[in-house]
Amino acid sequence: MKSRSAWTGLWLSLMILCSVSSFAQDKRTIKGIVLDEQNEPVIGATVVLKGDASVGTITDYDGNFTLNVPGNVRSVVVSYVGMEVQEVSIQGKNNVVVVLKDNALQIEDVVVIGYGKQKKESIVGAIVQASGKDLERAGGVSSIGATLTGNVPGVVTTSSTGAPGDEDPRILIRGQSSWNNSEPLILVDGIERPMSSVDISSVESISILKDASATAVFGVKGANGVILITTKRGSEGKASISIGANTTMKVPSRLPGKYDSYDALRIRNMAIERELGLNPESWQDYRPQEIIDKYRNPANLEEKERYPNVDWADEIFEKFAMSYNANINVSGGTSFVKYFASADFLHEGDLLKHWGIAGDIRRDMALTA
């Protein structure tokens, strides 16, 4: 019995040694290099076995890696922050070259902060953006401030004048914070400038910084919020020319109906006649009918001047006014330099009539550029 047990133990030991030897011979070494799209080495990229992330390595300073893999493994997975994960086949290969592509979704998901950009995931402040295409949808509007109305949450715009060239509204971010100046800080490409100095077609994006954590970098000037306007930039390629033009007609939305002098005085006489019982003293304001008739049918120039009958709505307002806006953009560049140039012309019409010093000279439109 002891002899049989000894032979059985010896047989099992030989089988285990053969299995270990066979497993050791089944492993192989894979070497490779990980590059980006510019053929630069990717430092710290992760290389793991497909289906077993516990076995892996990372690339060195030159982007090289070495990995011992079992013979039955056919592919490895290479990943790096900001780049697309790539599965690489190693079947029948001992050396591989891996080129990782940039993850466009992660790269483009950035927001403007102060004087640069930062990934949106790392922003804890209240920031909202609007693109230049969104602003251009507001047809017939020449002011960037007016295009923000209804397009950006948390922004309130009010306009107290419709004078041509003075259409920039008052902007409040998250309400009025003080009785004094509550308007936000406006920066165009990092420089404090008025909105009216920028044409809508030249705007790439607008960022609205609304709370203290987002505006802290601007100090006390950003206490009421900050509006960051980023203009368009050139891109590498052939010169691209873009031309745009639009025309707007302005008409009074509604004017109140008014009686002329004749009808107004006649109705006033009727009211006096009916209230004499209560206010006898109102009789002194009563005008004879022959006087009232002179407002409508004056006999001569003297009566026409003494009894005027003027339609002030017709004298003050134009029937309509026209506005014209044209722009041309040129952009392009090379790997060495990129350019973007823009020229625009704005002609704003006014519904109010204007008279020059000479008397009958009327200026129908105000020109702004």
GROMACS .gro file of C-alpha atoms in nm:
model
  369
    1MET     CA    1   0.000   0.000   0.000
    2LYS     CA    2   0.278   0.240   0.083
    3SER     CA    3   0.451   0.164  -0.244
    4ARG     CA    4   0.132   0.238  -0.442
    5SER     CA    5   0.080   0.571  -0.254
    6ALA     CA    6   0.439   0.675  -0.327
    7TRP     CA    7   0.397   0.608  -0.697
    8THR     CA    8   0.068   0.804  -0.703
    9GLY     CA    9   0.228   1.110  -0.534
   10LEU     CA   10   0.524   1.101  -0.772
   11TRP     CA   11   0.286   1.090  -1.071
   12LEU     CA   12   0.085   1.392  -0.950
   13SER     CA   13   0.406   1.593  -0.892
   14LEU     CA   14   0.525   1.522  -1.244
   15MET     CA   15   0.189   1.635  -1.389
   16ILE     CA   16   0.200   1.966  -1.193
   17LEU     CA   17   0.559   2.034  -1.303
   18CYS     CA   18   0.464   1.970  -1.666
   19SER     CA   19   0.165   2.206  -1.639
   20VAL     CA   20   0.378   2.485  -1.486
   21SER     CA   21   0.641   2.437  -1.754
   22SER     CA   22   0.377   2.444  -2.026
   23PHE     CA   23   0.217   2.765  -1.879
   24ALA     CA   24   0.555   2.935  -1.855
   25GLN     CA   25   0.628   2.851  -2.217
   26ASP     CA   26   0.281   2.990  -2.317
   27LYS     CA   27   0.363   3.349  -2.207
   28ARG     CA   28   0.527   3.601  -2.441
   29THR     CA   29   0.654   3.957  -2.422
   30ILE     CA   30   0.491   4.239  -2.619
   31LYS     CA   31   0.672   4.568  -2.676
   32GLY     CA   32   0.530   4.882  -2.829
   33ILE     CA   33   0.510   5.259  -2.844
   34VAL     CA   34   0.208   5.491  -2.800
   35LEU     CA   35   0.194   5.812  -3.007
   36ASP     CA   36  -0.057   6.095  -3.056
   37GLU     CA   37  -0.179   6.232  -3.390
   38GLN     CA   38   0.127   6.458  -3.414
   39ASN     CA   39   0.356   6.153  -3.371
   40GLU     CA   40   0.461   6.272  -3.027
   41PRO     CA   41   0.505   6.007  -2.752
   42VAL     CA   42   0.220   5.977  -2.502
   43ILE     CA   43   0.359   5.961  -2.151
   44GLY     CA   44   0.161   5.764  -1.890
   45ALA     CA   45  -0.084   5.592  -2.125
   46THR     CA   46  -0.242   5.279  -1.978
   47VAL     CA   47  -0.203   4.941  -2.156
   48VAL     CA   48  -0.407   4.649  -2.016
   49LEU     CA   49  -0.520   4.307  -2.134
   50LYS     CA   50  -0.862   4.294  -2.292
   51GLY     CA   51  -1.100   4.140  -2.041
   52ASP     CA   52  -0.847   4.155  -1.754
   53ALA     CA   53  -0.766   4.513  -1.647
   54SER     CA   54  -0.564   4.383  -1.351
   55VAL     CA   55  -0.277   4.294  -1.585
   56GLY     CA   56  -0.124   4.598  -1.749
   57THR     CA   57   0.144   4.868  -1.756
   58ILE     CA   58   0.193   5.235  -1.844
   59THR     CA   59   0.414   5.401  -2.106
   60ASP     CA   60   0.745   5.561  -2.010
   61TYR     CA   61   0.886   5.906  -2.093
   62ASP     CA   62   0.938   5.800  -2.457
   63GLY     CA   63   0.594   5.641  -2.491
   64ASN     CA   64   0.735   5.284  -2.482
   65PHE     CA   65   0.586   4.993  -2.292
   66THR     CA   66   0.663   4.625  -2.226
   67LEU     CA   67   0.397   4.373  -2.125
   68ASN     CA   68   0.406   3.999  -2.058
   69VAL     CA   69   0.088   3.842  -2.191
   70PRO     CA   70  -0.046   3.483  -2.198
   71GLY     CA   71  -0.045   3.313  -2.534
   72ASN     CA   72  -0.424   3.305  -2.556
   73VAL     CA   73  -0.462   3.686  -2.533
   74ARG     CA   74  -0.528   3.840  -2.875
   75SER     CA   75  -0.561   4.212  -2.800
   76VAL     CA   76  -0.479   4.485  -2.550
   77VAL     CA   77  -0.664   4.808  -2.464
   78VAL     CA   78  -0.476   5.142  -2.468
   79SER     CA   79  -0.627   5.452  -2.304
   80TYR     CA   80  -0.525   5.804  -2.202
   81VAL     CA   81  -0.713   6.103  -2.058
   82GLY     CA   82  -0.855   6.324  -2.335
   83MET     CA   83  -0.802   6.059  -2.604
   84GLU     CA   84  -1.017   5.785  -2.748
   85VAL     CA   85  -0.975   5.434  -2.605
   86GLN     CA   86  -0.824   5.202  -2.866
   87GLU     CA   87  -0.821   4.823  -2.887
   88VAL     CA   88  -0.505   4.685  -3.052
   89SER     CA   89  -0.464   4.333  -3.191
   90ILE     CA   90  -0.140   4.158  -3.085
   91GLN     CA   91  -0.206   3.826  -3.251
   92GLY     CA   92   0.117   3.717  -3.418
   93LYS     CA   93   0.294   4.040  -3.319
   94ASN     CA   94   0.574   4.115  -3.077
   95ASN     CA   95   0.601   4.488  -3.150
   96VAL     CA   96   0.310   4.728  -3.199
   97VAL     CA   97   0.272   5.099  -3.273
   98VAL     CA   98  -0.042   5.262  -3.131
   99VAL     CA   99  -0.167   5.605  -3.246
  100LEU     CA  100  -0.429   5.757  -3.016
  101LYS     CA  101  -0.679   6.011  -3.148
  102ASP     CA  102  -0.797   6.317  -2.958
  103ASN     CA  103  -1.142   6.286  -2.803
  104ALA     CA  104  -1.321   6.578  -2.977
  105LEU     CA  105  -1.612   6.577  -2.734
  106GLN     CA  106  -1.388   6.628  -2.433
  107ILE     CA  107  -1.168   6.888  -2.602
  108GLU     CA  108  -1.458   7.104  -2.725
  109ASP     CA  109  -1.641   7.090  -2.394
  110VAL     CA  110  -1.471   7.400  -2.255
  111VAL     CA  111  -1.588   7.739  -2.132
  112VAL     CA  112  -1.424   8.081  -2.127
  113ILE     CA  113  -1.309   8.195  -1.784
  114GLY     CA  114  -1.157   8.538  -1.742
  115TYR     CA  115  -0.861   8.541  -1.976
  116GLY     CA  116  -0.850   8.179  -2.094
  117LYS     CA  117  -1.040   7.850  -2.112
  118GLN     CA  118  -1.111   7.569  -1.868
  119LYS     CA  119  -1.285   7.233  -1.885
  120LYS     CA  120  -1.654   7.264  -1.809
  121GLU     CA  121  -1.647   6.974  -1.560
  122SER     CA  122  -1.414   7.170  -1.331
  123ILE     CA  123  -1.632   7.480  -1.323
  124VAL     CA  124  -1.854   7.513  -1.016
  125GLY     CA  125  -1.970   7.869  -1.091
  126ALA     CA  126  -2.281   7.969  -1.284
  127ILE     CA  127  -2.171   8.022  -1.645
  128VAL     CA  128  -2.394   8.018  -1.951
  129GLN     CA  129  -2.294   8.061  -2.315
  130ALA     CA  130  -2.453   8.169  -2.642
  131SER     CA  131  -2.292   8.121  -2.981
  132GLY     CA  132  -2.267   8.379  -3.256
  133LYS     CA  133  -2.511   8.177  -3.469
  134ASP     CA  134  -2.773   8.205  -3.194
  135LEU     CA  135  -2.735   8.584  -3.191
  136GLU     CA  136  -2.761   8.614  -3.570
  137ARG     CA  137  -3.106   8.452  -3.559
  138ALA     CA  138  -3.246   8.774  -3.408
  139GLY     CA  139  -3.304   8.938  -3.746
  140GLY     CA  140  -3.336   9.314  -3.776
  141VAL     CA  141  -3.145   9.380  -3.453
  142SER     CA  142  -2.810   9.560  -3.468
  143SER     CA  143  -2.731   9.563  -3.093
  144ILE     CA  144  -2.567   9.261  -2.928
  145GLY     CA  145  -2.739   9.351  -2.601
  146ALA     CA  146  -3.080   9.333  -2.770
  147THR     CA  147  -3.003   8.987  -2.909
  148LEU     CA  148  -2.947   8.857  -2.555
  149THR     CA  149  -3.313   8.919  -2.475
  150GLY     CA  150  -3.477   8.580  -2.429
  151ASN     CA  151  -3.166   8.387  -2.539
  152VAL     CA  152  -2.975   8.367  -2.211
  153PRO     CA  153  -3.133   8.264  -1.877
  154GLY     CA  154  -3.081   8.493  -1.580
  155VAL     CA  155  -3.022   8.802  -1.796
  156VAL     CA  156  -3.278   9.086  -1.795
  157THR     CA  157  -3.262   9.360  -2.060
  158THR     CA  158  -3.458   9.686  -2.059
  159SER     CA  159  -3.454   9.960  -2.322
  160SER     CA  160  -3.574  10.314  -2.254
  161THR     CA  161  -3.496  10.465  -2.593
  162GLY     CA  162  -3.525  10.371  -2.956
  163ALA     CA  163  -3.292  10.639  -3.087
  164PRO     CA  164  -3.076  10.515  -3.375
  165GLY     CA  165  -2.726  10.429  -3.259
  166ASP     CA  166  -2.837  10.425  -2.896
  167GLU     CA  167  -3.019  10.093  -2.886
  168ASP     CA  168  -2.796   9.913  -2.635
  169PRO     CA  169  -3.032   9.809  -2.353
  170ARG     CA  170  -2.965   9.815  -1.984
  171ILE     CA  171  -2.850   9.468  -1.878
  172LEU     CA  172  -2.900   9.315  -1.534
  173ILE     CA  173  -2.769   8.972  -1.437
  174ARG     CA  174  -2.979   8.800  -1.170
  175GLY     CA  175  -3.163   9.123  -1.086
  176GLN     CA  176  -3.053   9.458  -0.949
  177SER     CA  177  -2.804   9.429  -0.664
  178SER     CA  178  -2.773   9.797  -0.565
  179TRP     CA  179  -2.941  10.135  -0.611
  180ASN     CA  180  -2.634  10.264  -0.793
  181ASN     CA  181  -2.474  10.112  -1.102
  182SER     CA  182  -2.577   9.745  -1.135
  183GLU     CA  183  -2.460   9.685  -1.489
  184PRO     CA  184  -2.217   9.396  -1.556
  185LEU     CA  185  -1.856   9.421  -1.663
  186ILE     CA  186  -1.823   9.377  -2.041
  187LEU     CA  187  -1.498   9.242  -2.187
  188VAL     CA  188  -1.434   9.195  -2.558
  189ASP     CA  189  -1.141   8.954  -2.608
  190GLY     CA  190  -1.021   9.043  -2.258
  191ILE     CA  191  -1.046   9.422  -2.309
  192GLU     CA  192  -1.315   9.638  -2.149
  193ARG     CA  193  -1.516   9.780  -2.439
  194PRO     CA  194  -1.882   9.870  -2.507
  195MET     CA  195  -2.099   9.616  -2.686
  196SER     CA  196  -2.188   9.864  -2.959
  197SER     CA  197  -1.827   9.852  -3.085
  198VAL     CA  198  -1.866   9.490  -3.202
  199ASP     CA  199  -2.071   9.372  -3.499
  200ILE     CA  200  -2.291   9.067  -3.443
  201SER     CA  201  -2.138   8.884  -3.740
  202SER     CA  202  -1.792   8.905  -3.575
  203VAL     CA  203  -1.898   8.731  -3.253
  204GLU     CA  204  -1.788   8.372  -3.198
  205SER     CA  205  -1.949   8.326  -2.856
  206ILE     CA  206  -2.070   8.513  -2.549
  207SER     CA  207  -2.019   8.383  -2.194
  208ILE     CA  208  -2.226   8.517  -1.904
  209LEU     CA  209  -2.064   8.478  -1.560
  210LYS     CA  210  -2.339   8.513  -1.302
  211ASP     CA  211  -2.226   8.428  -0.949
  212ALA     CA  212  -1.939   8.519  -0.718
  213SER     CA  213  -1.739   8.200  -0.772
  214ALA     CA  214  -1.732   8.262  -1.146
  215THR     CA  215  -1.654   8.635  -1.128
  216ALA     CA  216  -1.399   8.630  -0.843
  217VAL     CA  217  -1.105   8.664  -1.083
  218PHE     CA  218  -1.236   9.006  -1.194
  219GLY     CA  219  -1.247   9.156  -0.845
  220VAL     CA  220  -1.493   9.428  -0.748
  221LYS     CA  221  -1.565   9.518  -1.111
  222GLY     CA  222  -1.730   9.180  -1.160
  223ALA     CA  223  -1.963   9.215  -0.862
  224ASN     CA  224  -2.267   9.256  -1.091
  225GLY     CA  225  -2.168   8.977  -1.327
  226VAL     CA  226  -1.939   8.963  -1.629
  227ILE     CA  227  -2.012   8.935  -2.001
  228LEU     CA  228  -1.724   8.791  -2.202
  229ILE     CA  229  -1.745   8.844  -2.579
  230THR     CA  230  -1.511   8.632  -2.790
  231THR     CA  231  -1.470   8.739  -3.152
  232LYS     CA  232  -1.407   8.501  -3.440
  233ARG     CA  233  -1.060   8.373  -3.522
  234GLY     CA  234  -0.900   8.258  -3.844
  235SER     CA  235  -0.843   7.893  -3.919
  236GLU     CA  236  -0.577   7.713  -4.118
  237GLY     CA  237  -0.668   7.685  -4.483
  238LYS     CA  238  -0.747   7.891  -4.791
  239ALA     CA  239  -0.893   8.239  -4.758
  240SER     CA  240  -1.266   8.229  -4.695
  241ILE     CA  241  -1.478   8.534  -4.777
  242SER     CA  242  -1.823   8.576  -4.624
  243ILE     CA  243  -2.061   8.857  -4.720
  244GLY     CA  244  -2.391   8.933  -4.551
  245ALA     CA  245  -2.652   9.207  -4.576
  246ASN     CA  246  -2.997   9.272  -4.436
  247THR     CA  247  -3.258   9.545  -4.460
  248THR     CA  248  -3.516   9.630  -4.197
  249MET     CA  249  -3.828   9.844  -4.232
  250LYS     CA  250  -3.954  10.019  -3.918
  251VAL     CA  251  -4.312  10.133  -3.877
  252PRO     CA  252  -4.498  10.262  -3.570
  253SER     CA  253  -4.663   9.961  -3.407
  254ARG     CA  254  -4.970  10.160  -3.304
  255LEU     CA  255  -5.055  10.527  -3.260
  256PRO     CA  256  -5.343  10.649  -3.041
  257GLY     CA  257  -5.649  10.785  -3.219
  258LYS     CA  258  -5.698  11.158  -3.164
  259TYR     CA  259  -5.972  11.408  -3.240
  260ASP     CA  260  -5.877  11.718  -3.432
  261SER     CA  261  -5.926  12.067  -3.285
  262TYR     CA  262  -6.275  12.107  -3.434
  263ASP     CA  263  -6.415  11.780  -3.298
  264ALA     CA  264  -6.242  11.815  -2.961
  265LEU     CA  265  -6.390  12.162  -2.896
  266ARG     CA  266  -6.734  12.057  -3.018
  267ILE     CA  267  -6.741  11.757  -2.782
  268ARG     CA  268  -6.618  11.982  -2.501
  269ASN     CA  269  -6.915  12.216  -2.560
  270MET     CA  270  -7.150  11.916  -2.540
  271ALA     CA  271  -7.000  11.814  -2.205
  272ILE     CA  272  -7.036  12.171  -2.070
  273GLU     CA  273  -7.403  12.183  -2.171
  274ARG     CA  274  -7.474  11.859  -1.983
  275GLU     CA  275  -7.299  11.956  -1.660
  276LEU     CA  276  -7.431  12.311  -1.623
  277GLY     CA  277  -7.668  12.194  -1.351
  278LEU     CA  278  -7.376  12.081  -1.138
  279ASN     CA  279  -7.109  12.328  -1.246
  280PRO     CA  280  -7.264  12.654  -1.372
  281GLU     CA  281  -6.919  12.818  -1.372
  282SER     CA  282  -6.807  12.589  -1.658
  283TRP     CA  283  -7.015  12.806  -1.896
  284GLN     CA  284  -6.724  13.050  -1.919
  285ASP     CA  285  -6.526  12.779  -2.108
  286TYR     CA  286  -6.799  12.738  -2.369
  287ARG     CA  287  -6.697  12.843  -2.724
  288PRO     CA  288  -6.944  12.964  -2.984
  289GLN     CA  289  -6.993  12.743  -3.288
  290GLU     CA  290  -6.883  13.015  -3.528
  291ILE     CA  291  -6.541  13.019  -3.351
  292ILE     CA  292  -6.513  12.642  -3.364
  293ASP     CA  293  -6.584  12.645  -3.739
  294LYS     CA  294  -6.273  12.856  -3.794
  295TYR     CA  295  -6.050  12.567  -3.677
  296ARG     CA  296  -6.166  12.356  -3.971
  297ASN     CA  297  -6.237  12.626  -4.230
  298PRO     CA  298  -6.019  12.934  -4.165
  299ALA     CA  299  -6.103  13.232  -4.383
  300ASN     CA  300  -5.746  13.357  -4.425
  301LEU     CA  301  -5.386  13.300  -4.311
  302GLU     CA  302  -5.440  13.502  -3.994
  303GLU     CA  303  -5.728  13.277  -3.883
  304LYS     CA  304  -5.530  12.966  -3.980
  305GLU     CA  305  -5.249  13.070  -3.747
  306ARG     CA  306  -5.483  13.182  -3.468
  307TYR     CA  307  -5.700  12.868  -3.482
  308PRO     CA  308  -5.453  12.586  -3.557
  309ASN     CA  309  -5.570  12.237  -3.639
  310VAL     CA  310  -5.249  12.026  -3.648
  311ASP     CA  311  -5.222  11.646  -3.672
  312TRP     CA  312  -4.915  11.612  -3.452
  313ALA     CA  313  -4.876  11.238  -3.507
  314ASP     CA  314  -4.846  11.299  -3.881
  315GLU     CA  315  -4.610  11.593  -3.830
  316ILE     CA  316  -4.377  11.415  -3.586
  317PHE     CA  317  -4.362  11.057  -3.719
  318GLU     CA  318  -4.248  10.925  -4.053
  319LYS     CA  319  -4.464  10.669  -4.229
  320PHE     CA  320  -4.172  10.425  -4.214
  321ALA     CA  321  -3.792  10.417  -4.171
  322MET     CA  322  -3.530  10.191  -4.326
  323SER     CA  323  -3.217  10.039  -4.172
  324TYR     CA  324  -2.932   9.874  -4.361
  325ASN     CA  325  -2.658   9.648  -4.231
  326ALA     CA  326  -2.383   9.497  -4.446
  327ASN     CA  327  -2.068   9.310  -4.347
  328ILE     CA  328  -1.780   9.125  -4.506
  329ASN     CA  329  -1.544   8.881  -4.332
  330VAL     CA  330  -1.217   8.734  -4.457
  331SER     CA  331  -1.049   8.449  -4.269
  332GLY     CA  332  -0.782   8.188  -4.329
  333GLY     CA  333  -0.423   8.115  -4.242
  334THR     CA  334  -0.133   7.875  -4.238
  335SER     CA  335   0.044   7.676  -3.970
  336PHE     CA  336   0.254   7.987  -3.904
  337VAL     CA  337  -0.013   8.258  -3.886
  338LYS     CA  338  -0.393   8.277  -3.890
  339TYR     CA  339  -0.603   8.584  -3.971
  340PHE     CA  340  -0.959   8.714  -3.948
  341ALA     CA  341  -1.064   9.058  -4.077
  342SER     CA  342  -1.411   9.208  -4.069
  343ALA     CA  343  -1.570   9.530  -4.198
  344ASP     CA  344  -1.931   9.631  -4.143
  345PHE     CA  345  -2.161   9.920  -4.231
  346LEU     CA  346  -2.470  10.010  -4.030
  347HIS     CA  347  -2.728  10.269  -4.135
  348GLU     CA  348  -3.012  10.320  -3.885
  349GLY     CA  349  -3.332  10.495  -3.987
  350ASP     CA  350  -3.542  10.700  -3.741
  351LEU     CA  351  -3.920  10.717  -3.720
  352LEU     CA  352  -3.906  11.070  -3.577
  353LYS     CA  353  -3.878  11.349  -3.830
  354HIS     CA  354  -3.581  11.582  -3.809
  355TRP     CA  355  -3.555  11.937  -3.937
  356GLY     CA  356  -3.230  12.113  -4.011
  357ILE     CA  357  -3.143  12.469  -3.917
  358ALA     CA  358  -3.242  12.589  -4.265
  359GLY     CA  359  -3.609  12.522  -4.200
  360ASP     CA  360  -3.743  12.279  -4.458
  361ILE     CA  361  -3.430  12.058  -4.468
  362ARG     CA  362  -3.533  11.728  -4.318
  363ARG     CA  363  -3.295  11.455  -4.214
  364ASP     CA  364  -3.480  11.126  -4.241
  365MET     CA  365  -3.212  10.887  -4.123
  366ALA     CA  366  -2.929  10.887  -3.873
  367LEU     CA  367  -2.607  10.725  -3.978
  368THR     CA  368  -2.407  10.514  -3.736
  369ALA     CA  369  -2.106  10.301  -3.803
   0.00000   0.00000   0.00000
